[in-house]
Coordinates of C-alpha atoms in Angstrom, one line a residue:
X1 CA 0.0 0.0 0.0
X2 CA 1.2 3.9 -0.6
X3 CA 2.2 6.0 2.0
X4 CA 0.2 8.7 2.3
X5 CA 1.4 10.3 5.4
X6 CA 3.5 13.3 5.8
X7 CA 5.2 15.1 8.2
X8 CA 7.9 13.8 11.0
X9 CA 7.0 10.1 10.1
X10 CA 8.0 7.8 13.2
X11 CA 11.1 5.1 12.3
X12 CA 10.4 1.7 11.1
X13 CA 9.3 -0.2 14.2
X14 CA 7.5 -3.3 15.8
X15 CA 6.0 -4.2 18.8
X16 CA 5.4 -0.3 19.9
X17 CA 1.6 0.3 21.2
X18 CA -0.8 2.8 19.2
X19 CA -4.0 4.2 20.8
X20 CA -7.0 6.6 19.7
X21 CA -7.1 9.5 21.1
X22 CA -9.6 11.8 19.3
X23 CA -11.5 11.5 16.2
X24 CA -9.1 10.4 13.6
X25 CA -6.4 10.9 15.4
X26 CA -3.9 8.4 16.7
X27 CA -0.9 8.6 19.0
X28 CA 2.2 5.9 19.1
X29 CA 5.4 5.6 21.0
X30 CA 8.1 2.8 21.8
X31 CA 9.0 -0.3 19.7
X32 CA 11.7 -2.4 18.7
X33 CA 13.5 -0.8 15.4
X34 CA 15.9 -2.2 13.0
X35 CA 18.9 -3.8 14.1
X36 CA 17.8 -5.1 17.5
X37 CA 17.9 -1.2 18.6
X38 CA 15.0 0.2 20.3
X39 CA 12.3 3.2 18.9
X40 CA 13.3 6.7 20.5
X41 CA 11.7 7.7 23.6
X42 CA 9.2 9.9 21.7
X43 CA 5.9 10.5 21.4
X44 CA 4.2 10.3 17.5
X45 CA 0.7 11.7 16.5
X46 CA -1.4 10.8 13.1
X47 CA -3.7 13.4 12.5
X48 CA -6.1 12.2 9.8
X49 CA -8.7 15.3 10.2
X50 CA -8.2 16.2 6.8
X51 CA -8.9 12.9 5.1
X52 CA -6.6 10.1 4.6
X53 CA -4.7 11.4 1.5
X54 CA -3.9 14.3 3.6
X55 CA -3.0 12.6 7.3
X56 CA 0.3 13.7 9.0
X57 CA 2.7 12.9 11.7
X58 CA 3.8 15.0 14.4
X59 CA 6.4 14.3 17.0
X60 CA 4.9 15.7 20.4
X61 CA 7.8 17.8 22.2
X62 CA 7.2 16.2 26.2
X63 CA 9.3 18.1 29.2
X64 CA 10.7 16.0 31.4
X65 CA 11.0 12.5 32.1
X66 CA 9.9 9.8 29.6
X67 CA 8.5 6.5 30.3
X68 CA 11.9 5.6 28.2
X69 CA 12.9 3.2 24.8
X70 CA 10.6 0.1 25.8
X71 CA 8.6 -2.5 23.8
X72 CA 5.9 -5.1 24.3
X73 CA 3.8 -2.6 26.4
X74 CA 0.2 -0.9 26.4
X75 CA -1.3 2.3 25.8
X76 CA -4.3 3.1 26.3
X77 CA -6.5 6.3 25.6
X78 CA -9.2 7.8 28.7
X79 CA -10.6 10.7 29.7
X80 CA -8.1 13.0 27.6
X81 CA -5.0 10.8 29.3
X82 CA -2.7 8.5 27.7
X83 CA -1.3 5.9 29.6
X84 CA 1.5 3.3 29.3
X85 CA 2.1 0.4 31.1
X86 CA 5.2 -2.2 31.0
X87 CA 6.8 -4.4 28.2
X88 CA 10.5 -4.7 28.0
X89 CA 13.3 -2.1 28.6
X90 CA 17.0 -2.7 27.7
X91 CA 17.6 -5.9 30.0
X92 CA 14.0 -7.3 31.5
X93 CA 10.4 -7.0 31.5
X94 CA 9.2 -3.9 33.9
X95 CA 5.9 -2.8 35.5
X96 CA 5.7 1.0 35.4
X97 CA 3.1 3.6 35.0
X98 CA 3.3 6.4 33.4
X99 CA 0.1 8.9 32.2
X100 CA 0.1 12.2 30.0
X101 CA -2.5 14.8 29.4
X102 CA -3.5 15.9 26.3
X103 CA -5.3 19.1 28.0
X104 CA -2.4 20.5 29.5
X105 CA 0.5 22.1 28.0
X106 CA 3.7 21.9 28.1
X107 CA 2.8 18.0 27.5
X108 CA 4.8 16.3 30.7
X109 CA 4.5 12.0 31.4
X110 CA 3.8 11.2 34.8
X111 CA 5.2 8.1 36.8
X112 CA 2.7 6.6 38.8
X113 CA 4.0 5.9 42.2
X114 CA 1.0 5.7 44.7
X115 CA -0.3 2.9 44.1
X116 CA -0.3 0.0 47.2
X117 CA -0.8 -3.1 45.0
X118 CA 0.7 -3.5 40.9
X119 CA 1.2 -5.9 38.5
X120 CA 4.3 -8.1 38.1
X121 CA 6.6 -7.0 35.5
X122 CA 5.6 -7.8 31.9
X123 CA 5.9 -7.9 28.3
X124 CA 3.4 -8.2 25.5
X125 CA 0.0 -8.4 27.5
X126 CA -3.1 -6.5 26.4
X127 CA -4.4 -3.3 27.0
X128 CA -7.9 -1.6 26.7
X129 CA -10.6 0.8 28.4
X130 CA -13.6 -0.6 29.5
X131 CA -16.7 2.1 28.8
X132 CA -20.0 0.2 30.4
X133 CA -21.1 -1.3 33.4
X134 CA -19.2 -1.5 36.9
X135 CA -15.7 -0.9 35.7
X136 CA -16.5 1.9 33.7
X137 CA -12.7 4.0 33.6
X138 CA -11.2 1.2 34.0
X139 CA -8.1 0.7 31.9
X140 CA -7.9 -3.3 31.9
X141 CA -4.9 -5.1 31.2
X142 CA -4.7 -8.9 30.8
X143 CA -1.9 -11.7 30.7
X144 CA 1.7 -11.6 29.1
X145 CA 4.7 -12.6 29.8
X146 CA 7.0 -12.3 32.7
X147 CA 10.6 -11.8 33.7
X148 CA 11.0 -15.7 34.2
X149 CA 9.5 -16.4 31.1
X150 CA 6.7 -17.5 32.8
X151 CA 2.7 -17.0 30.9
X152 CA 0.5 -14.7 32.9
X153 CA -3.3 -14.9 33.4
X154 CA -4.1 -12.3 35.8
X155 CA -5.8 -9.0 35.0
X156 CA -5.6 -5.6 37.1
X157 CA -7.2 -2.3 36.5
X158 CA -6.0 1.4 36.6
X159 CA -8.2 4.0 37.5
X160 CA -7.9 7.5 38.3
X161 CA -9.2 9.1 41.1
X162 CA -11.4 12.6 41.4
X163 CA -8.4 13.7 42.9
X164 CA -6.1 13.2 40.2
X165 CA -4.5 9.7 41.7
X166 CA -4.2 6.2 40.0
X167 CA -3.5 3.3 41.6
X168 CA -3.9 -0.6 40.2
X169 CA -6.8 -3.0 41.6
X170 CA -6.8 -6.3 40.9
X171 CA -10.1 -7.8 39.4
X172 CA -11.7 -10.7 40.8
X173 CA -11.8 -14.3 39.8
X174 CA -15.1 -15.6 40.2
X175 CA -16.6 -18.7 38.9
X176 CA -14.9 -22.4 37.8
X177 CA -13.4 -21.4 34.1
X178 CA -10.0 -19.8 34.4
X179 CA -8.7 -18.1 31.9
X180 CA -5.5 -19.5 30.0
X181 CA -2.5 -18.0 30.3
X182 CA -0.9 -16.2 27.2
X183 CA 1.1 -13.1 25.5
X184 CA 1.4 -11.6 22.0
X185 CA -2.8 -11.8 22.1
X186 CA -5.6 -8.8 21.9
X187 CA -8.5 -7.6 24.1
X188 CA -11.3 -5.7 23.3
X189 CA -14.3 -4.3 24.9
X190 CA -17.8 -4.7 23.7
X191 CA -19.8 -3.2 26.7
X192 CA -18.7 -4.6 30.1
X193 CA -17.3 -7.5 28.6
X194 CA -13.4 -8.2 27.7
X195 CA -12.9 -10.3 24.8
X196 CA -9.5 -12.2 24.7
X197 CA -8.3 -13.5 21.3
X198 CA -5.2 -15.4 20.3
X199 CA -1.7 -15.0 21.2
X200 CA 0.8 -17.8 22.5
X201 CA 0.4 -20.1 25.9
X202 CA 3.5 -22.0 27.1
X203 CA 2.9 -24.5 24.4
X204 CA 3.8 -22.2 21.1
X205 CA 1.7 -25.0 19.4
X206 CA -1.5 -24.9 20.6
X207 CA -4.3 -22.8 19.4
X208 CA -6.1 -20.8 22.3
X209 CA -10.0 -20.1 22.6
X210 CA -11.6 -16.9 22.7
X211 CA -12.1 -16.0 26.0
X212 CA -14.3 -13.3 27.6
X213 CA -14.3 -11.8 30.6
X214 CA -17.5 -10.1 32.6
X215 CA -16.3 -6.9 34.2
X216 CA -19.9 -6.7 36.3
X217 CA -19.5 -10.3 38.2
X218 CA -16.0 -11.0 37.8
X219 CA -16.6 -14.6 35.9
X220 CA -14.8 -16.0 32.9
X221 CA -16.6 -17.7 30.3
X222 CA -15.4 -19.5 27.1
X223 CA -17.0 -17.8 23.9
X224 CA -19.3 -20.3 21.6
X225 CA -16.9 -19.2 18.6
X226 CA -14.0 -21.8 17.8
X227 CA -10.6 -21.1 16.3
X228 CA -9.4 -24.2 14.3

């Protein structure tokens, strides 16, 4: 396909995370790039306002501390905030927060440091926002894998507070189906509910089942579509 962007076009990457964060606009940051080196520490933006034969890229000057060169993480888009959370820095998997607003300027990242409980270090688990229901805010991560190698099947939520705090809670596990453990997969939302498709498990081989999990009671259920 042509390359219609212009502007400050971001390097050649992989594994970097990408998030909406108004109409037609998107925001990415981090990645591996060629050569085993990692993406700069910088923030991109793809405004596509004008139409997709017009889109451009902008590199977003932040003062300040940057979550740093990092792959395999999240971002996520809420409530005019972009967050990041974890993947892998220069030498292991890490578990840091870090949030930016895109209402106030000078644009600065924020390290989350407040919060009592947080998620293991990890690397290419899922991110995404969930918009109904009981965990409405919630930015819901899920799985990945850790700085043993180990397969993860846990799933936290970040909030913010009315006062301007996050902090991590841990979501129940309620029910008898628990989910499998994997990385490199996606979640969605569709109302309270958070889909879970592909990725890898411990065995590379086998071929995972959607699974979806129910924000509102905390149960995991297998979904009635099957991946062959």
């Amino acid at each position: 396909t042509q390359n219609l962007a212009t502007g400050i076009l971001p390097c050649p990457r992989a594994a970097h995370a990408s998030a909406a964060v108004e109409h037609l606009k998107i925001v990415t940051y981090g990645g591996s790039a060629e050569g085993g080196e990692f993406a700069p520490d910088e923030l991109y933006l793809l405004n596509m306002a004008e139409g997709e034969t017009k889109a451009i890229w902008t590199a977003i000057h932040c003062e300040g501390a940057t979550p740093g060169k990092r792959y395999g993480h999240i971002m996520v888009y809420s409530k005019h905030y972009i967050a990041i959370f974890g993947g892998h820095n220069v030498t292991e998997p890490i578990n840091d927060t870090w949030v930016l607003s895109i209402e106030q300027m000078p644009f600065k990242w924020q390290k989350v440091e407040n919060s009592k409980d947080i998620p293991a270090p990890r690397v290419y688990h899922s991110g995404s926002l969930c918009s109904k229901g009981k965990a409405t805010g919630l930015i819901v991560i899920f799985g990945g894998r850790g700085k043993n190698q180990e397969t993860l099947c846990d799933t936290w939520g970040l909030r913010r507070h009315r006062n301007g705090s996050w902090d991590w809670i841990k979501a129940p596990q309620n029910g008898e189906v628990v989910p499998t453990s994997r990385f490199q997969h996606t979640s969605i939302f569709v109302g309270s509910l958070n889909i879970i498709a592909g990725g890898r498990t411990t065995d590379v081989s086998k071929v995972l089942p959607i699974e979806i999990f129910d924000t509102n009671n905390g149960n995991w259920r297998l979904s009635l579509i099957h991946i062959s």
